[in-house]
Amino acid sequence: MNPRNDFLITICARGGSKGVKNKNIRPLLGKPLIAYTIEQALSWGRAERVVVSTDSPEIAEVAKRYGAEVPFLRPAELATDHAGKLAALKHAFLASEKLFDKSYGFLVDLDATAPVRTRDDLDRCLEDFLAYDPPTLFSVVPARKSPYFNMVEVSSEGRVGICKRLESGVLRRQDAPAVYEMNASIYFYRRDYLLAPGTVSPICETSRLHIMDARTSLDIDTEWDFRYIEFLLKEGLVCL
């Protein structure tokens, strides 16, 4: 397998974002947010093509200006508030294969809203994915809270309890099993898993995890997130 020619990079950027208006093309230090991920994917130089999946002509024009390919617009039914991302990825993958007359072995999906991943993260993900050939690999960050120790849930009867109870109990967070948050940054999908009829999530029992630190796991979902990462960048506390 030649990894440079055997995979496609996608960047999904739906129009009409609710938490932060027009967040995918909102200027971050003078450049549209999506541009950072596009430029990183292109400069990485490991994939033949970088394709943006969007339903928005405006986002499409911005993406093309920064070097991505936007050979199609995402169908409206795959761009609603209730549409799952996997359906959009499957569409982008199959449409790209048809347009480019090429079969890809796997897909790498990079979130436009997580601009501070590093090239080293991408390199290590690719190395791990090629070495172990899992159905999926995705990036995570060690969780700050633990369902075994300091996360609670309320039952339908109104009873409060720890989310995941161990028979022995957990008296210190350090003694709890390690848990991770998906940080919405990097996803690798093997072709057969992505296109399987029952696939609705990147999570499966044999997935591989790429653990990132909190500094490179910043994801923009709210106005506060946007302003926070803008502040960190201006202060030089994180780098793009």
PDB file of C-alpha atoms in Angstrom:
ATOM      1  CA  MET A   1       0.000   0.000   0.000  1.00  0.00           C
ATOM      2  CA  ASN A   2       1.243   3.472  -0.896  1.00  0.00           C
ATOM      3  CA  PRO A   3      -0.244   5.611   1.901  1.00  0.00           C
ATOM      4  CA  ARG A   4       0.030   8.792  -0.127  1.00  0.00           C
ATOM      5  CA  ASN A   5      -2.241   7.469  -2.860  1.00  0.00           C
ATOM      6  CA  ASP A   6      -4.515   5.183  -0.917  1.00  0.00           C
ATOM      7  CA  PHE A   7      -6.540   7.598   1.174  1.00  0.00           C
ATOM      8  CA  LEU A   8      -8.724  10.637   0.893  1.00  0.00           C
ATOM      9  CA  ILE A   9      -8.845  13.541   3.347  1.00  0.00           C
ATOM     10  CA  THR A  10     -12.242  15.089   4.013  1.00  0.00           C
ATOM     11  CA  ILE A  11     -13.125  18.225   5.950  1.00  0.00           C
ATOM     12  CA  CYS A  12     -16.828  18.542   6.739  1.00  0.00           C
ATOM     13  CA  ALA A  13     -18.226  22.061   7.062  1.00  0.00           C
ATOM     14  CA  ARG A  14     -21.986  22.400   7.174  1.00  0.00           C
ATOM     15  CA  GLY A  15     -23.542  25.819   6.696  1.00  0.00           C
ATOM     16  CA  GLY A  16     -25.970  27.291   9.199  1.00  0.00           C
ATOM     17  CA  SER A  17     -24.053  26.443  12.363  1.00  0.00           C
ATOM     18  CA  LYS A  18     -26.074  27.194  15.483  1.00  0.00           C
ATOM     19  CA  GLY A  19     -23.595  27.547  18.369  1.00  0.00           C
ATOM     20  CA  VAL A  20     -21.347  30.027  16.538  1.00  0.00           C
ATOM     21  CA  LYS A  21     -22.804  31.743  13.466  1.00  0.00           C
ATOM     22  CA  ASN A  22     -20.855  30.927  10.306  1.00  0.00           C
ATOM     23  CA  LYS A  23     -18.116  29.435  12.478  1.00  0.00           C
ATOM     24  CA  ASN A  24     -16.416  27.476   9.692  1.00  0.00           C
ATOM     25  CA  ILE A  25     -15.568  30.660   7.796  1.00  0.00           C
ATOM     26  CA  ARG A  26     -15.494  33.104  10.704  1.00  0.00           C
ATOM     27  CA  PRO A  27     -12.125  34.911  10.800  1.00  0.00           C
ATOM     28  CA  LEU A  28      -9.704  33.643  13.425  1.00  0.00           C
ATOM     29  CA  LEU A  29      -6.726  36.007  13.591  1.00  0.00           C
ATOM     30  CA  GLY A  30      -7.623  37.272  10.133  1.00  0.00           C
ATOM     31  CA  LYS A  31      -8.118  33.921   8.407  1.00  0.00           C
ATOM     32  CA  PRO A  32     -11.277  31.801   8.011  1.00  0.00           C
ATOM     33  CA  LEU A  33     -11.368  29.023  10.592  1.00  0.00           C
ATOM     34  CA  ILE A  34     -11.593  26.265   7.977  1.00  0.00           C
ATOM     35  CA  ALA A  35      -8.466  27.570   6.245  1.00  0.00           C
ATOM     36  CA  TYR A  36      -6.217  26.344   9.057  1.00  0.00           C
ATOM     37  CA  THR A  37      -7.299  22.726   8.660  1.00  0.00           C
ATOM     38  CA  ILE A  38      -7.188  22.911   4.862  1.00  0.00           C
ATOM     39  CA  GLU A  39      -3.658  24.304   4.899  1.00  0.00           C
ATOM     40  CA  GLN A  40      -2.538  21.727   7.445  1.00  0.00           C
ATOM     41  CA  ALA A  41      -3.962  18.861   5.387  1.00  0.00           C
ATOM     42  CA  LEU A  42      -2.309  20.156   2.206  1.00  0.00           C
ATOM     43  CA  SER A  43       1.063  20.836   3.834  1.00  0.00           C
ATOM     44  CA  TRP A  44       1.031  17.373   5.414  1.00  0.00           C
ATOM     45  CA  GLY A  45       1.392  16.095   1.864  1.00  0.00           C
ATOM     46  CA  ARG A  46       0.365  12.520   2.559  1.00  0.00           C
ATOM     47  CA  ALA A  47      -2.927  12.376   0.651  1.00  0.00           C
ATOM     48  CA  GLU A  48      -3.596  12.865  -3.017  1.00  0.00           C
ATOM     49  CA  ARG A  49      -6.690  15.000  -2.451  1.00  0.00           C
ATOM     50  CA  VAL A  50      -8.259  17.164   0.243  1.00  0.00           C
ATOM     51  CA  VAL A  51     -12.022  17.416  -0.264  1.00  0.00           C
ATOM     52  CA  VAL A  52     -14.388  19.695   1.646  1.00  0.00           C
ATOM     53  CA  SER A  53     -17.943  18.431   2.111  1.00  0.00           C
ATOM     54  CA  THR A  54     -20.359  21.315   2.522  1.00  0.00           C
ATOM     55  CA  ASP A  55     -23.876  22.322   1.578  1.00  0.00           C
ATOM     56  CA  SER A  56     -22.906  26.008   1.511  1.00  0.00           C
ATOM     57  CA  PRO A  57     -21.739  27.720  -1.721  1.00  0.00           C
ATOM     58  CA  GLU A  58     -20.089  30.401   0.435  1.00  0.00           C
ATOM     59  CA  ILE A  59     -18.054  27.861   2.406  1.00  0.00           C
ATOM     60  CA  ALA A  60     -17.221  26.090  -0.857  1.00  0.00           C
ATOM     61  CA  GLU A  61     -15.760  29.263  -2.347  1.00  0.00           C
ATOM     62  CA  VAL A  62     -13.652  29.939   0.744  1.00  0.00           C
ATOM     63  CA  ALA A  63     -12.422  26.339   0.804  1.00  0.00           C
ATOM     64  CA  LYS A  64     -11.391  26.463  -2.858  1.00  0.00           C
ATOM     65  CA  ARG A  65      -9.604  29.758  -2.284  1.00  0.00           C
ATOM     66  CA  TYR A  66      -7.374  28.031   0.262  1.00  0.00           C
ATOM     67  CA  GLY A  67      -6.608  25.062  -1.968  1.00  0.00           C
ATOM     68  CA  ALA A  68      -9.185  22.390  -1.120  1.00  0.00           C
ATOM     69  CA  GLU A  69     -11.301  20.653  -3.725  1.00  0.00           C
ATOM     70  CA  VAL A  70     -15.081  21.041  -3.549  1.00  0.00           C
ATOM     71  CA  PRO A  71     -16.254  18.992  -6.520  1.00  0.00           C
ATOM     72  CA  PHE A  72     -19.829  18.694  -5.246  1.00  0.00           C
ATOM     73  CA  LEU A  73     -22.193  20.190  -2.688  1.00  0.00           C
ATOM     74  CA  ARG A  74     -23.542  18.001   0.080  1.00  0.00           C
ATOM     75  CA  PRO A  75     -27.209  17.048  -0.475  1.00  0.00           C
ATOM     76  CA  ALA A  76     -29.620  19.041   1.694  1.00  0.00           C
ATOM     77  CA  GLU A  77     -30.893  15.939   3.491  1.00  0.00           C
ATOM     78  CA  LEU A  78     -27.353  15.270   4.749  1.00  0.00           C
ATOM     79  CA  ALA A  79     -26.938  18.805   6.081  1.00  0.00           C
ATOM     80  CA  THR A  80     -29.818  19.111   8.535  1.00  0.00           C
ATOM     81  CA  ASP A  81     -29.535  19.474  12.305  1.00  0.00           C
ATOM     82  CA  HIS A  82     -30.550  15.818  12.645  1.00  0.00           C
ATOM     83  CA  ALA A  83     -28.333  14.288   9.968  1.00  0.00           C
ATOM     84  CA  GLY A  84     -25.463  12.147  11.232  1.00  0.00           C
ATOM     85  CA  LYS A  85     -21.908  12.898  10.157  1.00  0.00           C
ATOM     86  CA  LEU A  86     -21.246   9.325   9.014  1.00  0.00           C
ATOM     87  CA  ALA A  87     -23.844   9.665   6.258  1.00  0.00           C
ATOM     88  CA  ALA A  88     -22.097  12.814   5.005  1.00  0.00           C
ATOM     89  CA  LEU A  89     -18.726  11.048   5.104  1.00  0.00           C
ATOM     90  CA  LYS A  90     -20.040   8.074   3.141  1.00  0.00           C
ATOM     91  CA  HIS A  91     -21.491  10.430   0.538  1.00  0.00           C
ATOM     92  CA  ALA A  92     -18.239  12.396   0.232  1.00  0.00           C
ATOM     93  CA  PHE A  93     -16.162   9.226  -0.002  1.00  0.00           C
ATOM     94  CA  LEU A  94     -18.272   7.524  -2.674  1.00  0.00           C
ATOM     95  CA  ALA A  95     -18.856  10.715  -4.669  1.00  0.00           C
ATOM     96  CA  SER A  96     -15.098  11.396  -4.682  1.00  0.00           C
ATOM     97  CA  GLU A  97     -14.298   7.860  -5.815  1.00  0.00           C
ATOM     98  CA  LYS A  98     -16.767   8.217  -8.672  1.00  0.00           C
ATOM     99  CA  LEU A  99     -15.575  11.670  -9.760  1.00  0.00           C
ATOM    100  CA  PHE A 100     -11.865  10.872  -9.489  1.00  0.00           C
ATOM    101  CA  ASP A 101     -12.259   7.323 -10.860  1.00  0.00           C
ATOM    102  CA  LYS A 102     -10.277   5.899  -7.964  1.00  0.00           C
ATOM    103  CA  SER A 103     -10.863   3.463  -5.111  1.00  0.00           C
ATOM    104  CA  TYR A 104      -9.464   4.591  -1.757  1.00  0.00           C
ATOM    105  CA  GLY A 105      -8.424   2.188   0.980  1.00  0.00           C
ATOM    106  CA  PHE A 106      -9.326   4.519   3.802  1.00  0.00           C
ATOM    107  CA  LEU A 107     -10.603   7.953   4.749  1.00  0.00           C
ATOM    108  CA  VAL A 108      -9.044  10.575   7.010  1.00  0.00           C
ATOM    109  CA  ASP A 109     -11.543  13.105   8.321  1.00  0.00           C
ATOM    110  CA  LEU A 110     -10.282  16.302   9.976  1.00  0.00           C
ATOM    111  CA  ASP A 111     -12.641  18.615  11.830  1.00  0.00           C
ATOM    112  CA  ALA A 112     -12.484  22.260  10.768  1.00  0.00           C
ATOM    113  CA  THR A 113     -13.360  23.290  14.325  1.00  0.00           C
ATOM    114  CA  ALA A 114     -10.188  21.766  15.833  1.00  0.00           C
ATOM    115  CA  PRO A 115      -7.421  23.860  14.270  1.00  0.00           C
ATOM    116  CA  VAL A 116      -4.569  23.217  16.734  1.00  0.00           C
ATOM    117  CA  ARG A 117      -3.803  19.551  16.024  1.00  0.00           C
ATOM    118  CA  THR A 118      -0.151  19.069  15.077  1.00  0.00           C
ATOM    119  CA  ARG A 119       1.623  17.469  12.144  1.00  0.00           C
ATOM    120  CA  ASP A 120       3.144  15.034  14.629  1.00  0.00           C
ATOM    121  CA  ASP A 121      -0.373  13.963  15.644  1.00  0.00           C
ATOM    122  CA  LEU A 122      -1.209  13.254  12.013  1.00  0.00           C
ATOM    123  CA  ASP A 123       2.030  11.364  11.418  1.00  0.00           C
ATOM    124  CA  ARG A 124       1.578   9.179  14.483  1.00  0.00           C
ATOM    125  CA  CYS A 125      -2.058   8.452  13.620  1.00  0.00           C
ATOM    126  CA  LEU A 126      -1.087   7.344  10.122  1.00  0.00           C
ATOM    127  CA  GLU A 127       1.782   5.213  11.402  1.00  0.00           C
ATOM    128  CA  ASP A 128      -0.450   3.514  13.965  1.00  0.00           C
ATOM    129  CA  PHE A 129      -3.291   2.998  11.494  1.00  0.00           C
ATOM    130  CA  LEU A 130      -1.032   1.380   8.906  1.00  0.00           C
ATOM    131  CA  ALA A 131       0.682  -0.781  11.527  1.00  0.00           C
ATOM    132  CA  TYR A 132      -2.468  -2.189  13.157  1.00  0.00           C
ATOM    133  CA  ASP A 133      -5.064  -1.885  10.352  1.00  0.00           C
ATOM    134  CA  PRO A 134      -8.004  -1.224  12.710  1.00  0.00           C
ATOM    135  CA  PRO A 135     -11.518  -0.476  11.430  1.00  0.00           C
ATOM    136  CA  THR A 136     -11.147   3.045  12.849  1.00  0.00           C
ATOM    137  CA  LEU A 137      -8.691   5.217  14.693  1.00  0.00           C
ATOM    138  CA  PHE A 138      -9.666   8.496  16.334  1.00  0.00           C
ATOM    139  CA  SER A 139      -8.141  11.120  18.568  1.00  0.00           C
ATOM    140  CA  VAL A 140      -9.008  11.523  22.235  1.00  0.00           C
ATOM    141  CA  VAL A 141      -7.881  13.459  25.289  1.00  0.00           C
ATOM    142  CA  PRO A 142      -7.742  12.162  28.894  1.00  0.00           C
ATOM    143  CA  ALA A 143     -11.086  13.029  30.481  1.00  0.00           C
ATOM    144  CA  ARG A 144     -11.081  15.556  33.304  1.00  0.00           C
ATOM    145  CA  LYS A 145     -14.082  13.865  34.936  1.00  0.00           C
ATOM    146  CA  SER A 146     -14.607  10.164  35.540  1.00  0.00           C
ATOM    147  CA  PRO A 147     -17.909   8.249  35.340  1.00  0.00           C
ATOM    148  CA  TYR A 148     -16.455   5.940  38.010  1.00  0.00           C
ATOM    149  CA  PHE A 149     -15.759   8.751  40.477  1.00  0.00           C
ATOM    150  CA  ASN A 150     -17.253  12.217  39.947  1.00  0.00           C
ATOM    151  CA  MET A 151     -19.938  11.965  37.256  1.00  0.00           C
ATOM    152  CA  VAL A 152     -23.523  11.247  38.281  1.00  0.00           C
ATOM    153  CA  GLU A 153     -26.767  10.412  36.522  1.00  0.00           C
ATOM    154  CA  VAL A 154     -30.418  10.652  37.466  1.00  0.00           C
ATOM    155  CA  SER A 155     -32.627   7.618  36.897  1.00  0.00           C
ATOM    156  CA  SER A 156     -36.157   7.779  35.500  1.00  0.00           C
ATOM    157  CA  GLU A 157     -37.328   7.490  39.115  1.00  0.00           C
ATOM    158  CA  GLY A 158     -35.277  10.545  40.089  1.00  0.00           C
ATOM    159  CA  ARG A 159     -32.568   8.628  41.958  1.00  0.00           C
ATOM    160  CA  VAL A 160     -29.029   9.989  41.775  1.00  0.00           C
ATOM    161  CA  GLY A 161     -26.058   7.683  41.415  1.00  0.00           C
ATOM    162  CA  ILE A 162     -22.547   7.407  40.047  1.00  0.00           C
ATOM    163  CA  CYS A 163     -22.574   6.737  36.295  1.00  0.00           C
ATOM    164  CA  LYS A 164     -20.431   3.606  36.367  1.00  0.00           C
ATOM    165  CA  ARG A 165     -20.258   1.836  39.715  1.00  0.00           C
ATOM    166  CA  LEU A 166     -17.521  -0.655  40.537  1.00  0.00           C
ATOM    167  CA  GLU A 167     -18.158  -3.286  43.191  1.00  0.00           C
ATOM    168  CA  SER A 168     -15.091  -2.178  45.121  1.00  0.00           C
ATOM    169  CA  GLY A 169     -15.976   1.500  44.796  1.00  0.00           C
ATOM    170  CA  VAL A 170     -13.522   4.266  43.870  1.00  0.00           C
ATOM    171  CA  LEU A 171     -12.262   6.522  46.644  1.00  0.00           C
ATOM    172  CA  ARG A 172      -9.777   8.533  44.545  1.00  0.00           C
ATOM    173  CA  ARG A 173      -9.957   9.662  40.927  1.00  0.00           C
ATOM    174  CA  GLN A 174      -6.437   8.298  40.413  1.00  0.00           C
ATOM    175  CA  ASP A 175      -7.710   4.790  41.210  1.00  0.00           C
ATOM    176  CA  ALA A 176     -10.489   4.891  38.608  1.00  0.00           C
ATOM    177  CA  PRO A 177     -10.065   3.192  35.205  1.00  0.00           C
ATOM    178  CA  ALA A 178      -8.690   5.519  32.542  1.00  0.00           C
ATOM    179  CA  VAL A 179     -11.367   7.178  30.420  1.00  0.00           C
ATOM    180  CA  TYR A 180     -11.049   9.498  27.456  1.00  0.00           C
ATOM    181  CA  GLU A 181     -13.064  12.172  25.696  1.00  0.00           C
ATOM    182  CA  MET A 182     -13.289  12.184  21.917  1.00  0.00           C
ATOM    183  CA  ASN A 183     -11.789  15.550  21.037  1.00  0.00           C
ATOM    184  CA  ALA A 184     -13.356  15.947  17.573  1.00  0.00           C
ATOM    185  CA  SER A 185     -10.062  16.375  15.737  1.00  0.00           C
ATOM    186  CA  ILE A 186      -8.783  13.346  13.778  1.00  0.00           C
ATOM    187  CA  TYR A 187     -10.640  10.286  12.466  1.00  0.00           C
ATOM    188  CA  PHE A 188      -9.373   7.413  10.308  1.00  0.00           C
ATOM    189  CA  TYR A 189     -11.865   4.984   8.731  1.00  0.00           C
ATOM    190  CA  ARG A 190     -11.024   1.813   6.852  1.00  0.00           C
ATOM    191  CA  ARG A 191     -13.077   1.617   3.673  1.00  0.00           C
ATOM    192  CA  ASP A 192     -14.963  -1.561   4.515  1.00  0.00           C
ATOM    193  CA  TYR A 193     -15.980  -0.283   7.941  1.00  0.00           C
ATOM    194  CA  LEU A 194     -17.034   3.159   6.697  1.00  0.00           C
ATOM    195  CA  LEU A 195     -19.255   1.743   3.976  1.00  0.00           C
ATOM    196  CA  ALA A 196     -20.779  -1.131   5.966  1.00  0.00           C
ATOM    197  CA  PRO A 197     -24.591  -0.694   6.171  1.00  0.00           C
ATOM    198  CA  GLY A 198     -24.654  -0.772   9.971  1.00  0.00           C
ATOM    199  CA  THR A 199     -21.884   1.766  10.591  1.00  0.00           C
ATOM    200  CA  VAL A 200     -23.217   4.770  12.501  1.00  0.00           C
ATOM    201  CA  SER A 201     -20.223   5.688  14.675  1.00  0.00           C
ATOM    202  CA  PRO A 202     -16.421   5.650  14.593  1.00  0.00           C
ATOM    203  CA  ILE A 203     -16.458   3.681  17.863  1.00  0.00           C
ATOM    204  CA  CYS A 204     -16.045  -0.083  17.745  1.00  0.00           C
ATOM    205  CA  GLU A 205     -14.400  -2.614  20.039  1.00  0.00           C
ATOM    206  CA  THR A 206     -11.237  -2.814  17.951  1.00  0.00           C
ATOM    207  CA  SER A 207     -10.801   0.936  17.333  1.00  0.00           C
ATOM    208  CA  ARG A 208      -7.391   2.453  18.037  1.00  0.00           C
ATOM    209  CA  LEU A 209      -7.098   5.637  20.095  1.00  0.00           C
ATOM    210  CA  HIS A 210      -4.627   8.445  19.518  1.00  0.00           C
ATOM    211  CA  ILE A 211      -4.192  10.306  22.790  1.00  0.00           C
ATOM    212  CA  MET A 212      -3.600  14.041  22.494  1.00  0.00           C
ATOM    213  CA  ASP A 213      -2.985  16.556  25.249  1.00  0.00           C
ATOM    214  CA  ALA A 214      -5.419  19.249  26.334  1.00  0.00           C
ATOM    215  CA  ARG A 215      -3.417  21.990  24.616  1.00  0.00           C
ATOM    216  CA  THR A 216      -3.968  20.489  21.173  1.00  0.00           C
ATOM    217  CA  SER A 217      -7.515  19.255  21.857  1.00  0.00           C
ATOM    218  CA  LEU A 218      -9.335  22.561  21.586  1.00  0.00           C
ATOM    219  CA  ASP A 219     -12.635  22.272  19.708  1.00  0.00           C
ATOM    220  CA  ILE A 220     -14.830  25.231  18.810  1.00  0.00           C
ATOM    221  CA  ASP A 221     -18.499  24.572  19.493  1.00  0.00           C
ATOM    222  CA  THR A 222     -19.630  27.745  21.303  1.00  0.00           C
ATOM    223  CA  GLU A 223     -18.924  31.460  21.262  1.00  0.00           C
ATOM    224  CA  TRP A 224     -16.917  30.994  24.464  1.00  0.00           C
ATOM    225  CA  ASP A 225     -14.786  28.325  22.746  1.00  0.00           C
ATOM    226  CA  PHE A 226     -14.069  30.665  19.855  1.00  0.00           C
ATOM    227  CA  ARG A 227     -13.062  33.560  22.075  1.00  0.00           C
ATOM    228  CA  TYR A 228     -10.996  31.283  24.306  1.00  0.00           C
ATOM    229  CA  ILE A 229      -8.901  29.852  21.470  1.00  0.00           C
ATOM    230  CA  GLU A 230      -8.543  33.344  19.984  1.00  0.00           C
ATOM    231  CA  PHE A 231      -7.151  34.552  23.321  1.00  0.00           C
ATOM    232  CA  LEU A 232      -4.749  31.596  23.617  1.00  0.00           C
ATOM    233  CA  LEU A 233      -3.441  32.204  20.106  1.00  0.00           C
ATOM    234  CA  LYS A 234      -2.957  35.928  20.667  1.00  0.00           C
ATOM    235  CA  GLU A 235      -1.066  35.215  23.886  1.00  0.00           C
ATOM    236  CA  GLY A 236       1.090  32.581  22.195  1.00  0.00           C
ATOM    237  CA  LEU A 237      -0.133  29.873  24.553  1.00  0.00           C
ATOM    238  CA  VAL A 238      -1.050  27.568  21.644  1.00  0.00           C
ATOM    239  CA  CYS A 239       0.228  27.542  18.082  1.00  0.00           C
ATOM    240  CA  LEU A 240      -1.314  26.849  14.690  1.00  0.00           C
TER     241      LEU A 240
END
